[in-house]
Amino acid sequence: MALTKKELAAFEAQLTAWKEELEESQNDTMHQMHEQETTAFPDPADQASAETDLSFDIRIKSRELKLIHKIEETLYRLREGDFGICDACGGDISVKRLQARPVTTLCIDCKTEQEQAEKTRID
């Protein structure tokens, strides 16, 4: 079940818009961080709270950056004709799965198998 040109174009538009939105968010955050003065709070609890907030923001931005890279890889696969093909078994990834998670590289069966293997290793 290969994707149609119309479906591929829709996924490309969706991924491109998503990437641009994330990149804009990254840029906004960087500008905000550079504009903020380093504030020393007289109360150690306030200082700790501010540092915790900053740490949390940095972790979110780090995750967003990883997602941007996944989107770039997905756009590359889309342009190369490998989008929608499972990396593990080489079968087609369902359109519903791609709509739910366009950056996925595994079909639902292979992903389920991978998660079961991870669960077994943890237990």
PDB file of N, CA, C and O in Angstrom, residues 52-117:
ATOM      1  N   THR A  52      15.258  26.140  38.749  1.00  0.00           N
ATOM      2  CA  THR A  52      14.485  24.954  38.385  1.00  0.00           C
ATOM      3  C   THR A  52      13.662  25.222  37.133  1.00  0.00           C
ATOM      4  O   THR A  52      13.599  24.385  36.228  1.00  0.00           O
ATOM      5  N   ASP A  53      13.038  26.390  37.078  1.00  0.00           N
ATOM      6  CA  ASP A  53      12.254  26.763  35.895  1.00  0.00           C
ATOM      7  C   ASP A  53      13.133  26.813  34.650  1.00  0.00           C
ATOM      8  O   ASP A  53      12.754  26.310  33.582  1.00  0.00           O
ATOM      9  N   LEU A  54      14.310  27.393  34.780  1.00  0.00           N
ATOM     10  CA  LEU A  54      15.226  27.492  33.654  1.00  0.00           C
ATOM     11  C   LEU A  54      15.672  26.095  33.208  1.00  0.00           C
ATOM     12  O   LEU A  54      15.714  25.798  32.011  1.00  0.00           O
ATOM     13  N   SER A  55      15.979  25.249  34.154  1.00  0.00           N
ATOM     14  CA  SER A  55      16.390  23.882  33.837  1.00  0.00           C
ATOM     15  C   SER A  55      15.285  23.138  33.099  1.00  0.00           C
ATOM     16  O   SER A  55      15.534  22.428  32.120  1.00  0.00           O
ATOM     17  N   PHE A  56      14.058  23.316  33.550  1.00  0.00           N
ATOM     18  CA  PHE A  56      12.908  22.680  32.915  1.00  0.00           C
ATOM     19  C   PHE A  56      12.749  23.182  31.480  1.00  0.00           C
ATOM     20  O   PHE A  56      12.546  22.389  30.548  1.00  0.00           O
ATOM     21  N   ASP A  57      12.868  24.499  31.288  1.00  0.00           N
ATOM     22  CA  ASP A  57      12.760  25.081  29.950  1.00  0.00           C
ATOM     23  C   ASP A  57      13.849  24.535  29.020  1.00  0.00           C
ATOM     24  O   ASP A  57      13.585  24.230  27.853  1.00  0.00           O
ATOM     25  N   ILE A  58      15.035  24.397  29.541  1.00  0.00           N
ATOM     26  CA  ILE A  58      16.145  23.879  28.732  1.00  0.00           C
ATOM     27  C   ILE A  58      15.888  22.433  28.330  1.00  0.00           C
ATOM     28  O   ILE A  58      16.143  22.036  27.189  1.00  0.00           O
ATOM     29  N   ARG A  59      15.359  21.629  29.240  1.00  0.00           N
ATOM     30  CA  ARG A  59      15.034  20.234  28.905  1.00  0.00           C
ATOM     31  C   ARG A  59      13.968  20.158  27.820  1.00  0.00           C
ATOM     32  O   ARG A  59      14.057  19.338  26.905  1.00  0.00           O
ATOM     33  N   ILE A  60      12.959  21.007  27.909  1.00  0.00           N
ATOM     34  CA  ILE A  60      11.904  21.021  26.887  1.00  0.00           C
ATOM     35  C   ILE A  60      12.501  21.400  25.535  1.00  0.00           C
ATOM     36  O   ILE A  60      12.209  20.773  24.510  1.00  0.00           O
ATOM     37  N   LYS A  61      13.336  22.421  25.522  1.00  0.00           N
ATOM     38  CA  LYS A  61      13.945  22.868  24.269  1.00  0.00           C
ATOM     39  C   LYS A  61      14.874  21.809  23.693  1.00  0.00           C
ATOM     40  O   LYS A  61      14.977  21.646  22.477  1.00  0.00           O
ATOM     41  N   SER A  62      15.526  21.064  24.552  1.00  0.00           N
ATOM     42  CA  SER A  62      16.385  19.971  24.093  1.00  0.00           C
ATOM     43  C   SER A  62      15.554  18.882  23.413  1.00  0.00           C
ATOM     44  O   SER A  62      15.931  18.363  22.356  1.00  0.00           O
ATOM     45  N   ARG A  63      14.413  18.561  24.000  1.00  0.00           N
ATOM     46  CA  ARG A  63      13.522  17.564  23.395  1.00  0.00           C
ATOM     47  C   ARG A  63      12.970  18.074  22.069  1.00  0.00           C
ATOM     48  O   ARG A  63      12.842  17.320  21.109  1.00  0.00           O
ATOM     49  N   GLU A  64      12.636  19.357  22.014  1.00  0.00           N
ATOM     50  CA  GLU A  64      12.145  19.940  20.768  1.00  0.00           C
ATOM     51  C   GLU A  64      13.216  19.888  19.686  1.00  0.00           C
ATOM     52  O   GLU A  64      12.919  19.630  18.519  1.00  0.00           O
ATOM     53  N   LEU A  65      14.465  20.128  20.066  1.00  0.00           N
ATOM     54  CA  LEU A  65      15.564  20.072  19.105  1.00  0.00           C
ATOM     55  C   LEU A  65      15.721  18.662  18.546  1.00  0.00           C
ATOM     56  O   LEU A  65      15.939  18.473  17.340  1.00  0.00           O
ATOM     57  N   LYS A  66      15.585  17.657  19.408  1.00  0.00           N
ATOM     58  CA  LYS A  66      15.643  16.267  18.932  1.00  0.00           C
ATOM     59  C   LYS A  66      14.500  15.990  17.960  1.00  0.00           C
ATOM     60  O   LYS A  66      14.685  15.295  16.957  1.00  0.00           O
ATOM     61  N   LEU A  67      13.329  16.532  18.254  1.00  0.00           N
ATOM     62  CA  LEU A  67      12.179  16.345  17.364  1.00  0.00           C
ATOM     63  C   LEU A  67      12.420  17.037  16.025  1.00  0.00           C
ATOM     64  O   LEU A  67      12.068  16.494  14.974  1.00  0.00           O
ATOM     65  N   ILE A  68      13.038  18.195  16.035  1.00  0.00           N
ATOM     66  CA  ILE A  68      13.367  18.886  14.780  1.00  0.00           C
ATOM     67  C   ILE A  68      14.269  18.001  13.929  1.00  0.00           C
ATOM     68  O   ILE A  68      14.060  17.868  12.715  1.00  0.00           O
ATOM     69  N   HIS A  69      15.244  17.355  14.552  1.00  0.00           N
ATOM     70  CA  HIS A  69      16.145  16.464  13.809  1.00  0.00           C
ATOM     71  C   HIS A  69      15.376  15.268  13.247  1.00  0.00           C
ATOM     72  O   HIS A  69      15.627  14.847  12.105  1.00  0.00           O
ATOM     73  N   LYS A  70      14.444  14.724  14.021  1.00  0.00           N
ATOM     74  CA  LYS A  70      13.626  13.613  13.524  1.00  0.00           C
ATOM     75  C   LYS A  70      12.778  14.050  12.337  1.00  0.00           C
ATOM     76  O   LYS A  70      12.615  13.308  11.370  1.00  0.00           O
ATOM     77  N   ILE A  71      12.239  15.256  12.420  1.00  0.00           N
ATOM     78  CA  ILE A  71      11.432  15.771  11.312  1.00  0.00           C
ATOM     79  C   ILE A  71      12.303  15.947  10.069  1.00  0.00           C
ATOM     80  O   ILE A  71      11.895  15.587   8.958  1.00  0.00           O
ATOM     81  N   GLU A  72      13.517  16.469  10.242  1.00  0.00           N
ATOM     82  CA  GLU A  72      14.429  16.633   9.104  1.00  0.00           C
ATOM     83  C   GLU A  72      14.754  15.281   8.475  1.00  0.00           C
ATOM     84  O   GLU A  72      14.778  15.146   7.244  1.00  0.00           O
ATOM     85  N   GLU A  73      14.994  14.262   9.309  1.00  0.00           N
ATOM     86  CA  GLU A  73      15.261  12.919   8.799  1.00  0.00           C
ATOM     87  C   GLU A  73      14.045  12.372   8.054  1.00  0.00           C
ATOM     88  O   GLU A  73      14.186  11.737   7.003  1.00  0.00           O
ATOM     89  N   THR A  74      12.858  12.641   8.580  1.00  0.00           N
ATOM     90  CA  THR A  74      11.635  12.175   7.942  1.00  0.00           C
ATOM     91  C   THR A  74      11.429  12.860   6.600  1.00  0.00           C
ATOM     92  O   THR A  74      11.054  12.213   5.611  1.00  0.00           O
ATOM     93  N   LEU A  75      11.675  14.162   6.543  1.00  0.00           N
ATOM     94  CA  LEU A  75      11.558  14.882   5.270  1.00  0.00           C
ATOM     95  C   LEU A  75      12.558  14.335   4.247  1.00  0.00           C
ATOM     96  O   LEU A  75      12.230  14.200   3.057  1.00  0.00           O
ATOM     97  N   TYR A  76      13.738  13.986   4.702  1.00  0.00           N
ATOM     98  CA  TYR A  76      14.740  13.392   3.801  1.00  0.00           C
ATOM     99  C   TYR A  76      14.227  12.048   3.273  1.00  0.00           C
ATOM    100  O   TYR A  76      14.301  11.775   2.073  1.00  0.00           O
ATOM    101  N   ARG A  77      13.703  11.201   4.187  1.00  0.00           N
ATOM    102  CA  ARG A  77      13.163   9.907   3.771  1.00  0.00           C
ATOM    103  C   ARG A  77      12.002  10.096   2.796  1.00  0.00           C
ATOM    104  O   ARG A  77      11.881   9.343   1.826  1.00  0.00           O
ATOM    105  N   LEU A  78      11.186  11.100   3.038  1.00  0.00           N
ATOM    106  CA  LEU A  78      10.050  11.368   2.165  1.00  0.00           C
ATOM    107  C   LEU A  78      10.548  11.716   0.754  1.00  0.00           C
ATOM    108  O   LEU A  78      10.037  11.201  -0.237  1.00  0.00           O
ATOM    109  N   ARG A  79      11.550  12.558   0.679  1.00  0.00           N
ATOM    110  CA  ARG A  79      12.079  12.975  -0.626  1.00  0.00           C
ATOM    111  C   ARG A  79      12.839  11.854  -1.338  1.00  0.00           C
ATOM    112  O   ARG A  79      12.909  11.836  -2.567  1.00  0.00           O
ATOM    113  N   GLU A  80      13.394  10.944  -0.551  1.00  0.00           N
ATOM    114  CA  GLU A  80      14.136   9.822  -1.132  1.00  0.00           C
ATOM    115  C   GLU A  80      13.235   8.629  -1.481  1.00  0.00           C
ATOM    116  O   GLU A  80      13.699   7.653  -2.048  1.00  0.00           O
ATOM    117  N   GLY A  81      11.970   8.713  -1.089  1.00  0.00           N
ATOM    118  CA  GLY A  81      11.038   7.630  -1.404  1.00  0.00           C
ATOM    119  C   GLY A  81      10.981   6.528  -0.364  1.00  0.00           C
ATOM    120  O   GLY A  81      10.423   5.462  -0.623  1.00  0.00           O
ATOM    121  N   ASP A  82      11.562   6.764   0.821  1.00  0.00           N
ATOM    122  CA  ASP A  82      11.573   5.758   1.877  1.00  0.00           C
ATOM    123  C   ASP A  82      10.544   6.024   2.973  1.00  0.00           C
ATOM    124  O   ASP A  82      10.458   5.264   3.931  1.00  0.00           O
ATOM    125  N   PHE A  83       9.771   7.087   2.835  1.00  0.00           N
ATOM    126  CA  PHE A  83       8.773   7.441   3.844  1.00  0.00           C
ATOM    127  C   PHE A  83       7.648   6.412   3.824  1.00  0.00           C
ATOM    128  O   PHE A  83       7.161   6.016   2.780  1.00  0.00           O
ATOM    129  N   GLY A  84       7.253   5.974   5.016  1.00  0.00           N
ATOM    130  CA  GLY A  84       6.155   5.019   5.125  1.00  0.00           C
ATOM    131  C   GLY A  84       6.605   3.580   5.025  1.00  0.00           C
ATOM    132  O   GLY A  84       5.775   2.669   4.981  1.00  0.00           O
ATOM    133  N   ILE A  85       7.918   3.352   4.998  1.00  0.00           N
ATOM    134  CA  ILE A  85       8.461   2.002   4.928  1.00  0.00           C
ATOM    135  C   ILE A  85       9.138   1.696   6.260  1.00  0.00           C
ATOM    136  O   ILE A  85       9.971   2.462   6.749  1.00  0.00           O
ATOM    137  N   CYS A  86       8.772   0.569   6.847  1.00  0.00           N
ATOM    138  CA  CYS A  86       9.300   0.169   8.151  1.00  0.00           C
ATOM    139  C   CYS A  86      10.790  -0.140   8.055  1.00  0.00           C
ATOM    140  O   CYS A  86      11.221  -0.889   7.176  1.00  0.00           O
ATOM    141  N   ASP A  87      11.560   0.436   8.970  1.00  0.00           N
ATOM    142  CA  ASP A  87      12.999   0.189   9.003  1.00  0.00           C
ATOM    143  C   ASP A  87      13.335  -1.243   9.394  1.00  0.00           C
ATOM    144  O   ASP A  87      14.374  -1.765   8.999  1.00  0.00           O
ATOM    145  N   ALA A  88      12.472  -1.880  10.160  1.00  0.00           N
ATOM    146  CA  ALA A  88      12.764  -3.222  10.661  1.00  0.00           C
ATOM    147  C   ALA A  88      12.393  -4.322   9.666  1.00  0.00           C
ATOM    148  O   ALA A  88      13.202  -5.202   9.377  1.00  0.00           O
ATOM    149  N   CYS A  89      11.176  -4.278   9.158  1.00  0.00           N
ATOM    150  CA  CYS A  89      10.704  -5.383   8.306  1.00  0.00           C
ATOM    151  C   CYS A  89      10.600  -5.018   6.836  1.00  0.00           C
ATOM    152  O   CYS A  89      10.435  -5.901   5.993  1.00  0.00           O
ATOM    153  N   GLY A  90      10.679  -3.723   6.515  1.00  0.00           N
ATOM    154  CA  GLY A  90      10.576  -3.291   5.126  1.00  0.00           C
ATOM    155  C   GLY A  90       9.153  -3.210   4.602  1.00  0.00           C
ATOM    156  O   GLY A  90       8.942  -2.888   3.439  1.00  0.00           O
ATOM    157  N   GLY A  91       8.188  -3.476   5.471  1.00  0.00           N
ATOM    158  CA  GLY A  91       6.788  -3.398   5.063  1.00  0.00           C
ATOM    159  C   GLY A  91       6.269  -1.978   5.134  1.00  0.00           C
ATOM    160  O   GLY A  91       6.967  -1.052   5.559  1.00  0.00           O
ATOM    161  N   ASP A  92       5.045  -1.811   4.690  1.00  0.00           N
ATOM    162  CA  ASP A  92       4.423  -0.489   4.720  1.00  0.00           C
ATOM    163  C   ASP A  92       3.957  -0.135   6.133  1.00  0.00           C
ATOM    164  O   ASP A  92       3.474  -0.996   6.865  1.00  0.00           O
ATOM    165  N   ILE A  93       4.115   1.129   6.480  1.00  0.00           N
ATOM    166  CA  ILE A  93       3.560   1.660   7.723  1.00  0.00           C
ATOM    167  C   ILE A  93       2.181   2.202   7.364  1.00  0.00           C
ATOM    168  O   ILE A  93       2.041   2.925   6.377  1.00  0.00           O
ATOM    169  N   SER A  94       1.177   1.873   8.155  1.00  0.00           N
ATOM    170  CA  SER A  94      -0.188   2.281   7.826  1.00  0.00           C
ATOM    171  C   SER A  94      -0.323   3.804   7.823  1.00  0.00           C
ATOM    172  O   SER A  94       0.364   4.513   8.563  1.00  0.00           O
ATOM    173  N   VAL A  95      -1.227   4.285   6.994  1.00  0.00           N
ATOM    174  CA  VAL A  95      -1.480   5.722   6.896  1.00  0.00           C
ATOM    175  C   VAL A  95      -1.961   6.256   8.242  1.00  0.00           C
ATOM    176  O   VAL A  95      -1.545   7.341   8.669  1.00  0.00           O
ATOM    177  N   LYS A  96      -2.801   5.489   8.941  1.00  0.00           N
ATOM    178  CA  LYS A  96      -3.298   5.939  10.243  1.00  0.00           C
ATOM    179  C   LYS A  96      -2.139   6.122  11.225  1.00  0.00           C
ATOM    180  O   LYS A  96      -2.127   7.076  11.994  1.00  0.00           O
ATOM    181  N   ARG A  97      -1.183   5.221  11.193  1.00  0.00           N
ATOM    182  CA  ARG A  97      -0.015   5.346  12.085  1.00  0.00           C
ATOM    183  C   ARG A  97       0.810   6.568  11.699  1.00  0.00           C
ATOM    184  O   ARG A  97       1.264   7.312  12.569  1.00  0.00           O
ATOM    185  N   LEU A  98       0.997   6.776  10.425  1.00  0.00           N
ATOM    186  CA  LEU A  98       1.760   7.943   9.965  1.00  0.00           C
ATOM    187  C   LEU A  98       1.042   9.243  10.309  1.00  0.00           C
ATOM    188  O   LEU A  98       1.687  10.231  10.637  1.00  0.00           O
ATOM    189  N   GLN A  99      -0.283   9.231  10.252  1.00  0.00           N
ATOM    190  CA  GLN A  99      -1.035  10.424  10.622  1.00  0.00           C
ATOM    191  C   GLN A  99      -0.895  10.710  12.115  1.00  0.00           C
ATOM    192  O   GLN A  99      -0.802  11.864  12.527  1.00  0.00           O
ATOM    193  N   ALA A 100      -0.847   9.657  12.917  1.00  0.00           N
ATOM    194  CA  ALA A 100      -0.710   9.832  14.364  1.00  0.00           C
ATOM    195  C   ALA A 100       0.710  10.219  14.753  1.00  0.00           C
ATOM    196  O   ALA A 100       0.921  11.009  15.674  1.00  0.00           O
ATOM    197  N   ARG A 101       1.689   9.656  14.055  1.00  0.00           N
ATOM    198  CA  ARG A 101       3.105   9.896  14.379  1.00  0.00           C
ATOM    199  C   ARG A 101       3.900   9.926  13.075  1.00  0.00           C
ATOM    200  O   ARG A 101       4.499   8.919  12.682  1.00  0.00           O
ATOM    201  N   PRO A 102       3.911  11.060  12.382  1.00  0.00           N
ATOM    202  CA  PRO A 102       4.555  11.107  11.063  1.00  0.00           C
ATOM    203  C   PRO A 102       6.055  10.822  11.065  1.00  0.00           C
ATOM    204  O   PRO A 102       6.600  10.451  10.033  1.00  0.00           O
ATOM    205  N   VAL A 103       6.716  10.969  12.204  1.00  0.00           N
ATOM    206  CA  VAL A 103       8.165  10.733  12.249  1.00  0.00           C
ATOM    207  C   VAL A 103       8.505   9.272  12.564  1.00  0.00           C
ATOM    208  O   VAL A 103       9.676   8.926  12.694  1.00  0.00           O
ATOM    209  N   THR A 104       7.507   8.416  12.646  1.00  0.00           N
ATOM    210  CA  THR A 104       7.764   7.026  12.980  1.00  0.00           C
ATOM    211  C   THR A 104       8.552   6.328  11.871  1.00  0.00           C
ATOM    212  O   THR A 104       8.434   6.675  10.697  1.00  0.00           O
ATOM    213  N   THR A 105       9.351   5.365  12.275  1.00  0.00           N
ATOM    214  CA  THR A 105      10.127   4.586  11.304  1.00  0.00           C
ATOM    215  C   THR A 105       9.794   3.097  11.385  1.00  0.00           C
ATOM    216  O   THR A 105      10.396   2.299  10.677  1.00  0.00           O
ATOM    217  N   LEU A 106       8.855   2.757  12.266  1.00  0.00           N
ATOM    218  CA  LEU A 106       8.482   1.354  12.440  1.00  0.00           C
ATOM    219  C   LEU A 106       6.980   1.170  12.271  1.00  0.00           C
ATOM    220  O   LEU A 106       6.198   2.009  12.721  1.00  0.00           O
ATOM    221  N   CYS A 107       6.594   0.056  11.660  1.00  0.00           N
ATOM    222  CA  CYS A 107       5.179  -0.280  11.580  1.00  0.00           C
ATOM    223  C   CYS A 107       4.707  -0.665  12.990  1.00  0.00           C
ATOM    224  O   CYS A 107       5.519  -0.873  13.897  1.00  0.00           O
ATOM    225  N   ILE A 108       3.416  -0.767  13.159  1.00  0.00           N
ATOM    226  CA  ILE A 108       2.870  -1.027  14.496  1.00  0.00           C
ATOM    227  C   ILE A 108       3.329  -2.378  15.037  1.00  0.00           C
ATOM    228  O   ILE A 108       3.617  -2.497  16.229  1.00  0.00           O
ATOM    229  N   ASP A 109       3.435  -3.387  14.183  1.00  0.00           N
ATOM    230  CA  ASP A 109       3.864  -4.709  14.647  1.00  0.00           C
ATOM    231  C   ASP A 109       5.312  -4.679  15.139  1.00  0.00           C
ATOM    232  O   ASP A 109       5.623  -5.212  16.211  1.00  0.00           O
ATOM    233  N   CYS A 110       6.185  -4.039  14.377  1.00  0.00           N
ATOM    234  CA  CYS A 110       7.598  -3.967  14.781  1.00  0.00           C
ATOM    235  C   CYS A 110       7.773  -3.092  16.020  1.00  0.00           C
ATOM    236  O   CYS A 110       8.604  -3.392  16.885  1.00  0.00           O
ATOM    237  N   LYS A 111       7.001  -2.019  16.130  1.00  0.00           N
ATOM    238  CA  LYS A 111       7.082  -1.154  17.310  1.00  0.00           C
ATOM    239  C   LYS A 111       6.602  -1.900  18.542  1.00  0.00           C
ATOM    240  O   LYS A 111       7.218  -1.805  19.612  1.00  0.00           O
ATOM    241  N   THR A 112       5.520  -2.651  18.402  1.00  0.00           N
ATOM    242  CA  THR A 112       5.013  -3.453  19.525  1.00  0.00           C
ATOM    243  C   THR A 112       6.060  -4.471  19.963  1.00  0.00           C
ATOM    244  O   THR A 112       6.314  -4.639  21.158  1.00  0.00           O
ATOM    245  N   GLU A 113       6.675  -5.118  18.989  1.00  0.00           N
ATOM    246  CA  GLU A 113       7.724  -6.097  19.286  1.00  0.00           C
ATOM    247  C   GLU A 113       8.906  -5.435  19.995  1.00  0.00           C
ATOM    248  O   GLU A 113       9.448  -5.982  20.961  1.00  0.00           O
ATOM    249  N   GLN A 114       9.290  -4.246  19.524  1.00  0.00           N
ATOM    250  CA  GLN A 114      10.396  -3.508  20.138  1.00  0.00           C
ATOM    251  C   GLN A 114      10.065  -3.152  21.588  1.00  0.00           C
ATOM    252  O   GLN A 114      10.899  -3.313  22.478  1.00  0.00           O
ATOM    253  N   GLU A 115       8.849  -2.672  21.822  1.00  0.00           N
ATOM    254  CA  GLU A 115       8.444  -2.299  23.178  1.00  0.00           C
ATOM    255  C   GLU A 115       8.401  -3.516  24.096  1.00  0.00           C
ATOM    256  O   GLU A 115       8.784  -3.425  25.266  1.00  0.00           O
ATOM    257  N   GLN A 116       7.955  -4.647  23.580  1.00  0.00           N
ATOM    258  CA  GLN A 116       7.931  -5.875  24.384  1.00  0.00           C
ATOM    259  C   GLN A 116       9.352  -6.312  24.748  1.00  0.00           C
ATOM    260  O   GLN A 116       9.614  -6.725  25.877  1.00  0.00           O
ATOM    261  N   ALA A 117      10.265  -6.205  23.804  1.00  0.00           N
ATOM    262  CA  ALA A 117      11.662  -6.561  24.065  1.00  0.00           C
ATOM    263  C   ALA A 117      12.264  -5.634  25.115  1.00  0.00           C
ATOM    264  O   ALA A 117      12.996  -6.080  26.007  1.00  0.00           O
TER     265      ALA A 117
END
